[in-house]
């Protein structure tokens, strides 16, 4: 007897496509456009697997899952959603859903998932990694199509024992995703340590202690740092498997394309890959993100953007990605107390930023030219090293000044770990008594 797939979705076109595809795959299909009929079927003993949308009219399928499970605890439930956020993926995990698929999805992958749920034979050529799940709620804004693979990858890798490689342009949110990979996984109660904060192998291994080790901007590591990281990973392999730590890395580049990056290290780091889209690719999320940033400092959702302001945001070029949008909306939020942010108010701040950035870019370019003109005087120090020291020292001094020497607050506004700040204070010989 053919296995029966119960399909619940109020989008008639999707139902037709699914019914045709699954019928051709050898299943018997029964369809409905509402959760209540689906529940009646399951309670009456009909069906072998449920394939359901999240939202159908005013109903949310997660409100019906307890009753569906009570009616048939062994029936696999597969959830799909067009308005998916990371919360949908995480709620699917918490509800014991067999698999979660954001729309649009690959019909072949969906068919394989249904077969897996029923323990049916699967052809080798059809096998792909199926979505796993995630754990607890976190604030990550967005539901665009470009973010759906990110949500799935978070669900897939949050508790994996393989390295997690997060790649994206500057300002796209790599550090946030790295934090979520740790916080949502089985190591959430274990330490998350930063590779850059340690220079001693034994100390680092003791600190990470079966948790996660985050290597930020791995593509920028020097040769000595690469060698040290490799020794850390080799030492980790000598530990009992259930006591090893996991490595999470962020990068703006594909490591194989980075000149001077060790191949043997590359092979050890690239496991589960999470590719972050640029803000330009996340057009559907720009207004959501802007509204979130506009209200986040006041912890309210009352302030809104006018239609004109929304048009400005959607047509603006965002080379700085999400971080640039956040800085802009923070500036708007602090300068204006208006409940409705108009096109004029937003454009005023945007023009100020453009002017400041143009001057800043010119000044920085002149400094860089000066460094290269004088590079012969550097002797053992590289142009890059001197330039970084030139910028870092006054930057840290200013952060310490405005926080009255509070290392913790200074590190927070600089976006670095307190131990890193202390190491830089020593290395750059910064006088903290200024």
Coordinates of C-alpha atoms in Angstrom, one line a residue:
X1 CA 0.0 0.0 0.0
X2 CA 1.3 3.5 -0.9
X3 CA 2.3 5.8 1.9
X4 CA -0.1 8.8 2.3
X5 CA 1.3 12.3 2.5
X6 CA -1.1 14.8 4.1
X7 CA -0.5 18.2 2.6
X8 CA -1.8 21.3 4.3
X9 CA -1.3 24.7 2.6
X10 CA -3.6 27.5 1.5
X11 CA -1.6 28.3 -1.6
X12 CA -3.4 26.4 -4.3
X13 CA -0.5 26.6 -6.8
X14 CA 2.0 25.1 -4.3
X15 CA -0.4 22.4 -3.4
X16 CA -0.8 21.4 -7.1
X17 CA 3.0 21.3 -7.6
X18 CA 3.5 19.3 -4.5
X19 CA 0.7 16.8 -5.2
X20 CA 1.9 16.2 -8.8
X21 CA 5.5 15.8 -7.7
X22 CA 4.8 13.5 -4.8
X23 CA 2.4 11.4 -6.8
X24 CA 5.0 10.9 -9.4
X25 CA 7.4 9.8 -6.6
X26 CA 5.0 7.0 -5.7
X27 CA 3.1 8.5 -2.8
X28 CA -0.7 8.9 -2.3
X29 CA -1.6 12.5 -1.6
X30 CA -4.4 14.1 0.4
X31 CA -4.6 17.9 0.5
X32 CA -6.3 20.6 2.5
X33 CA -6.0 24.4 2.9
X34 CA -6.5 24.5 6.7
X35 CA -5.0 23.1 9.9
X36 CA -8.3 22.0 11.4
X37 CA -9.0 19.5 8.6
X38 CA -5.5 18.3 8.9
X39 CA -6.0 17.6 12.6
X40 CA -9.3 15.7 12.0
X41 CA -7.5 13.5 9.5
X42 CA -4.7 12.6 11.8
X43 CA -7.1 12.1 14.7
X44 CA -9.0 9.6 12.6
X45 CA -5.9 7.6 11.8
X46 CA -5.4 8.9 8.2
X47 CA -2.0 9.5 6.7
X48 CA 1.7 8.5 7.2
X49 CA 3.5 11.8 7.1
X50 CA 2.4 15.5 7.4
X51 CA 3.7 18.2 5.1
X52 CA 2.4 21.5 6.3
X53 CA 2.7 25.3 5.8
X54 CA 3.1 27.4 9.0
X55 CA 0.5 30.1 8.3
X56 CA -2.9 29.2 6.9
X57 CA -5.4 32.1 7.2
X58 CA -5.5 33.0 10.9
X59 CA -4.1 29.7 12.0
X60 CA -0.5 28.9 12.9
X61 CA 0.5 25.3 12.6
X62 CA 2.6 25.4 15.8
X63 CA -0.6 26.0 17.8
X64 CA -1.9 22.6 16.4
X65 CA 1.3 20.6 16.8
X66 CA 0.6 19.4 20.4
X67 CA -2.8 18.0 19.3
X68 CA -1.3 16.4 16.1
X69 CA 1.4 14.7 18.2
X70 CA -1.1 13.5 20.7
X71 CA -3.2 12.0 18.0
X72 CA -0.3 10.2 16.4
X73 CA 3.1 10.6 18.2
X74 CA 5.0 8.6 15.6
X75 CA 3.8 10.5 12.5
X76 CA 6.6 12.6 11.1
X77 CA 5.9 16.3 10.7
X78 CA 7.6 18.4 8.0
X79 CA 7.1 22.2 8.1
X80 CA 7.5 24.7 5.3
X81 CA 7.2 28.5 5.4
X82 CA 7.3 31.4 2.9
X83 CA 7.7 34.0 5.7
X84 CA 10.5 32.3 7.4
X85 CA 12.8 33.8 10.1
X86 CA 15.4 32.1 12.2
X87 CA 12.6 31.9 14.8
X88 CA 10.6 29.6 12.6
X89 CA 13.6 27.2 12.3
X90 CA 14.2 27.3 16.0
X91 CA 10.5 26.7 16.8
X92 CA 10.6 23.7 14.5
X93 CA 13.4 22.3 16.6
X94 CA 11.7 22.9 19.9
X95 CA 8.5 21.3 18.6
X96 CA 10.2 18.1 17.5
X97 CA 9.5 18.7 13.8
X98 CA 11.3 16.1 11.5
X99 CA 12.5 18.7 9.0
X100 CA 12.0 22.4 8.2
X101 CA 12.0 23.9 4.7
X102 CA 11.9 27.6 3.9
X103 CA 10.1 28.4 0.6
X104 CA 11.1 28.3 -2.1
X105 CA 12.6 24.8 -1.7
X106 CA 14.1 22.1 -3.8
X107 CA 11.4 19.4 -4.6
X108 CA 14.0 16.7 -4.8
X109 CA 15.3 17.6 -1.3
X110 CA 11.8 17.6 0.0
X111 CA 11.0 14.2 -1.5
X112 CA 14.2 12.8 0.1
X113 CA 13.1 14.2 3.4
X114 CA 9.7 12.5 3.2
X115 CA 11.3 9.2 2.3
X116 CA 13.8 9.5 5.1
X117 CA 10.9 10.2 7.6
X118 CA 9.2 7.0 6.4
X119 CA 12.5 4.9 6.3
X120 CA 12.0 4.4 2.6
X121 CA 14.9 3.5 0.2
X122 CA 16.7 6.5 -1.2
X123 CA 18.7 6.6 -4.4
X124 CA 22.3 7.7 -3.9
X125 CA 22.0 10.5 -6.4
X126 CA 19.1 12.0 -4.5
X127 CA 20.9 12.2 -1.2
X128 CA 21.7 15.7 0.1
X129 CA 22.2 17.0 3.6
X130 CA 18.8 17.6 5.0
X131 CA 18.0 20.5 7.4
X132 CA 18.6 19.8 11.0
X133 CA 17.5 22.0 13.8
X134 CA 18.3 24.8 16.2
X135 CA 17.7 25.4 19.8
X136 CA 16.7 28.6 21.5
X137 CA 15.4 32.0 20.5
X138 CA 17.8 34.8 19.4
X139 CA 17.2 38.2 17.8
X140 CA 18.3 38.1 14.2
X141 CA 16.4 40.4 11.9
X142 CA 15.4 39.4 8.4
X143 CA 13.3 37.0 6.4
X144 CA 14.5 37.6 2.9
X145 CA 15.1 34.7 0.5
X146 CA 18.8 35.4 0.7
X147 CA 18.8 34.7 4.4
X148 CA 17.0 31.4 4.2
X149 CA 20.2 29.3 3.6
X150 CA 21.7 31.1 6.6
X151 CA 18.8 30.0 8.8
X152 CA 19.1 26.5 7.6
X153 CA 22.9 26.4 8.1
X154 CA 22.5 27.7 11.6
X155 CA 20.1 24.9 12.3
X156 CA 22.4 22.4 10.6
X157 CA 25.7 23.3 12.4
X158 CA 24.7 24.6 15.8
X159 CA 25.5 21.3 17.5
X160 CA 27.9 19.8 14.9
X161 CA 31.3 18.6 15.9
X162 CA 32.9 19.8 12.6
X163 CA 34.5 23.3 12.1
X164 CA 32.1 26.0 11.1
X165 CA 33.3 28.5 8.5
X166 CA 31.4 31.8 8.3
X167 CA 32.2 33.9 5.2
X168 CA 30.8 37.3 4.3
X169 CA 31.7 40.8 3.3
X170 CA 32.8 43.3 6.0
X171 CA 29.9 44.4 8.1
X172 CA 27.6 41.6 7.0
X173 CA 27.2 40.1 10.6
X174 CA 29.8 37.4 10.8
X175 CA 30.5 37.9 14.5
X176 CA 26.8 37.8 15.3
X177 CA 26.3 34.5 13.4
X178 CA 29.4 33.0 15.1
X179 CA 27.9 33.9 18.5
X180 CA 24.6 32.3 17.5
X181 CA 26.3 29.1 16.4
X182 CA 27.7 28.8 19.9
X183 CA 24.7 30.0 21.9
X184 CA 22.2 27.8 20.0
X185 CA 24.2 24.6 20.2
X186 CA 25.0 21.9 22.6
X187 CA 28.1 23.8 23.7
X188 CA 26.1 26.9 24.9
X189 CA 26.9 26.1 28.5
X190 CA 30.6 25.7 27.7
X191 CA 33.1 28.5 27.1
X192 CA 33.4 30.5 23.9
X193 CA 37.0 31.7 23.7
X194 CA 38.7 34.0 21.2
X195 CA 41.8 32.6 19.6
X196 CA 43.4 36.1 19.3
X197 CA 43.4 36.4 23.1
X198 CA 45.8 33.6 23.7
X199 CA 49.5 33.1 23.0
X200 CA 50.1 29.9 25.0
X201 CA 48.9 26.5 23.9
X202 CA 48.3 25.0 27.4
X203 CA 46.4 28.1 28.6
X204 CA 44.2 28.2 25.5
X205 CA 43.3 24.5 25.7
X206 CA 42.5 24.9 29.4
X207 CA 40.3 27.9 28.7
X208 CA 38.3 26.4 25.8
X209 CA 37.7 23.1 27.7
X210 CA 35.3 21.3 25.3
X211 CA 33.6 24.6 24.2
X212 CA 34.0 26.6 21.1
X213 CA 37.1 28.5 19.9
X214 CA 36.3 31.5 17.6
X215 CA 39.0 32.6 15.1
X216 CA 37.9 36.0 13.7
X217 CA 39.2 37.2 10.3
X218 CA 41.2 34.0 9.9
X219 CA 42.2 35.1 6.4
X220 CA 44.2 37.9 7.9
X221 CA 46.3 35.7 10.2
X222 CA 50.1 36.1 10.0
X223 CA 52.3 33.1 9.2
X224 CA 53.3 32.7 12.9
X225 CA 49.6 32.9 14.0
X226 CA 48.7 30.3 11.4
X227 CA 51.4 28.0 12.7
X228 CA 50.1 28.5 16.3
X229 CA 46.6 27.8 15.2
X230 CA 47.6 24.6 13.5
X231 CA 49.4 23.5 16.6
X232 CA 46.2 24.2 18.6
X233 CA 44.1 22.1 16.2
X234 CA 46.7 19.3 16.3
X235 CA 46.7 19.3 20.1
X236 CA 42.9 19.2 20.0
X237 CA 43.0 16.0 18.0
X238 CA 45.0 14.3 20.7
X239 CA 42.2 14.9 23.2
X240 CA 39.5 12.2 23.7
X241 CA 36.8 12.8 21.1
X242 CA 34.0 13.7 23.6
X243 CA 36.3 16.3 25.2
X244 CA 37.5 18.1 22.1
X245 CA 36.5 21.7 21.4
X246 CA 35.0 23.0 18.1
X247 CA 36.5 25.8 16.0
X248 CA 34.4 28.5 14.5
X249 CA 36.1 30.8 12.0
X250 CA 35.1 34.0 10.2
X251 CA 36.5 35.3 6.9
X252 CA 35.8 37.8 4.2
X253 CA 37.6 35.5 1.6
X254 CA 37.8 31.9 0.4
X255 CA 40.9 30.7 2.1
X256 CA 42.1 28.8 -0.9
X257 CA 42.3 32.1 -2.7
X258 CA 44.2 33.9 0.0
X259 CA 47.9 34.2 -0.9
X260 CA 50.2 32.8 1.8
X261 CA 47.4 30.9 3.6
X262 CA 48.5 27.4 4.5
X263 CA 46.7 24.6 2.6
X264 CA 47.0 22.2 5.6
X265 CA 45.3 24.7 7.8
X266 CA 42.6 25.5 5.2
X267 CA 41.7 21.8 5.1
X268 CA 41.2 21.7 8.8
X269 CA 39.0 24.8 9.0
X270 CA 36.5 24.5 6.2
X271 CA 33.8 22.2 7.5
X272 CA 30.2 23.5 7.7
X273 CA 30.0 26.6 5.6
X274 CA 27.7 29.6 6.2
X275 CA 27.8 32.2 3.5
X276 CA 26.3 35.5 4.5
X277 CA 24.6 37.7 1.9
X278 CA 25.4 41.4 1.5
X279 CA 22.8 44.0 2.4
X280 CA 22.3 44.6 -1.3
X281 CA 21.2 41.0 -1.6
X282 CA 18.9 41.4 1.4
X283 CA 16.7 44.1 -0.2
X284 CA 13.6 42.7 1.5
X285 CA 15.2 43.1 4.9
X286 CA 16.4 46.7 4.7
X287 CA 13.3 48.3 6.1
X288 CA 13.0 45.6 8.9
X289 CA 16.6 46.2 9.9
X290 CA 16.3 50.0 9.8
X291 CA 13.1 49.9 12.0
X292 CA 14.9 47.6 14.4
X293 CA 18.0 49.8 14.7
X294 CA 15.8 52.9 14.9
X295 CA 14.1 51.6 18.0
X296 CA 16.7 49.3 19.6
X297 CA 18.4 52.0 21.7
X298 CA 15.1 53.2 23.1
X299 CA 13.7 49.6 23.4
X300 CA 10.5 50.6 21.7
X301 CA 8.7 49.8 18.5
X302 CA 6.8 53.0 18.3
X303 CA 9.0 55.0 15.9
X304 CA 8.3 54.6 12.2
X305 CA 9.8 55.4 8.8
X306 CA 7.8 57.4 6.3
X307 CA 7.2 56.2 2.8
X308 CA 9.7 58.6 1.5
X309 CA 12.3 57.5 4.0
X310 CA 11.8 53.9 3.1
X311 CA 12.3 54.8 -0.6
X312 CA 15.6 56.5 0.3
X313 CA 16.8 53.4 2.2
X314 CA 15.8 51.0 -0.6
X315 CA 17.6 53.0 -3.3
X316 CA 20.7 53.8 -1.4
X317 CA 24.0 52.0 -2.1
X318 CA 25.1 50.0 1.0
X319 CA 28.8 49.2 0.6
X320 CA 29.2 49.0 4.4
X321 CA 26.5 46.3 4.7
X322 CA 24.3 45.9 7.8
X323 CA 26.9 47.7 10.0
X324 CA 26.6 50.9 7.9
X325 CA 22.8 50.8 8.1
X326 CA 23.0 50.3 11.9
X327 CA 25.4 53.3 12.3
X328 CA 23.1 55.5 10.2
X329 CA 19.9 54.6 12.1
X330 CA 21.7 55.1 15.4
X331 CA 22.6 58.6 14.3
X332 CA 19.0 59.3 13.2
X333 CA 17.7 57.9 16.5
X334 CA 20.0 60.1 18.6
X335 CA 19.6 63.3 16.7
X336 CA 15.8 63.3 16.1
X337 CA 13.1 62.4 18.6
X338 CA 10.3 62.5 15.9
X339 CA 8.0 59.5 16.0
X340 CA 7.9 59.5 12.2
X341 CA 11.3 59.7 10.5
X342 CA 10.7 61.5 7.2
X343 CA 12.7 61.5 4.0
X344 CA 14.2 65.0 4.9
X345 CA 15.4 63.9 8.3
X346 CA 16.9 60.7 7.0
X347 CA 18.5 62.4 4.0
X348 CA 20.0 65.1 6.3
X349 CA 21.9 62.4 8.3
X350 CA 22.8 60.5 5.2
X351 CA 24.3 63.6 3.6
X352 CA 26.3 64.4 6.7
X353 CA 27.7 60.8 6.7
X354 CA 28.6 61.1 3.0
X355 CA 30.5 64.3 3.5
X356 CA 32.3 63.0 6.6
X357 CA 33.2 59.8 4.8
X358 CA 34.5 61.6 1.8
X359 CA 36.9 63.8 3.9
X360 CA 37.9 60.7 6.0
X361 CA 38.7 58.7 2.9
X362 CA 40.8 61.6 1.5
X363 CA 42.7 62.0 4.8
X364 CA 43.3 58.2 5.2
X365 CA 44.5 58.0 1.6
X366 CA 47.0 60.8 2.2
X367 CA 48.3 59.0 5.3
X368 CA 48.7 55.8 3.3
X369 CA 50.6 57.5 0.6
X370 CA 52.9 59.0 3.2
X371 CA 53.6 55.5 4.7
X372 CA 54.5 54.1 1.3
X373 CA 56.8 57.1 0.5
X374 CA 58.6 56.5 3.7
X375 CA 58.6 52.7 3.7
X376 CA 62.4 52.4 3.4
X377 CA 62.7 53.9 6.9
X378 CA 60.7 51.1 8.4
X379 CA 63.5 48.6 8.4
X380 CA 62.1 45.4 10.0
X381 CA 58.6 46.8 10.4
X382 CA 56.2 46.4 7.5
X383 CA 54.0 49.2 6.1
X384 CA 51.0 47.4 7.3
X385 CA 52.3 47.0 10.8
X386 CA 53.2 50.7 11.1
X387 CA 49.9 51.8 9.7
X388 CA 47.9 49.6 12.1
X389 CA 49.9 50.8 15.0
X390 CA 49.5 54.4 13.9
X391 CA 45.7 54.1 13.9
X392 CA 45.2 51.7 16.8
X393 CA 47.1 53.7 19.5
X394 CA 45.1 57.0 19.2
X395 CA 41.9 55.0 18.7
X396 CA 42.4 53.0 22.0
X397 CA 43.5 56.2 23.8
X398 CA 40.4 58.0 22.8
X399 CA 38.2 55.0 23.9
X400 CA 39.9 55.0 27.2
X401 CA 39.5 58.7 27.5
X402 CA 35.8 58.8 27.0
X403 CA 35.3 55.8 29.4
X404 CA 37.5 57.3 32.0
X405 CA 40.0 54.5 31.8
X406 CA 37.4 51.7 32.2
X407 CA 38.9 48.8 30.2
X408 CA 35.6 46.8 30.1
X409 CA 33.6 49.7 28.6
X410 CA 36.4 50.7 26.3
X411 CA 36.7 47.2 24.9
X412 CA 32.9 47.1 24.5
X413 CA 32.8 50.3 22.3
X414 CA 35.8 49.2 20.3
X415 CA 34.2 45.8 19.7
X416 CA 37.1 43.7 21.1
X417 CA 37.6 41.5 24.0
X418 CA 38.9 43.0 27.3
X419 CA 42.0 40.7 27.2
X420 CA 42.8 41.9 23.7
X421 CA 42.5 45.5 24.8
X422 CA 44.9 44.9 27.7
X423 CA 47.4 43.2 25.4
X424 CA 47.3 46.1 23.0
X425 CA 47.7 48.6 25.8
X426 CA 50.9 46.8 26.8
X427 CA 52.1 46.3 23.2
X428 CA 51.5 49.9 22.1
X429 CA 52.8 51.3 25.4
X430 CA 49.7 53.3 26.1
X431 CA 49.7 55.4 29.2
X432 CA 46.3 54.7 30.8
X433 CA 46.8 57.5 33.3
X434 CA 46.2 60.2 30.6

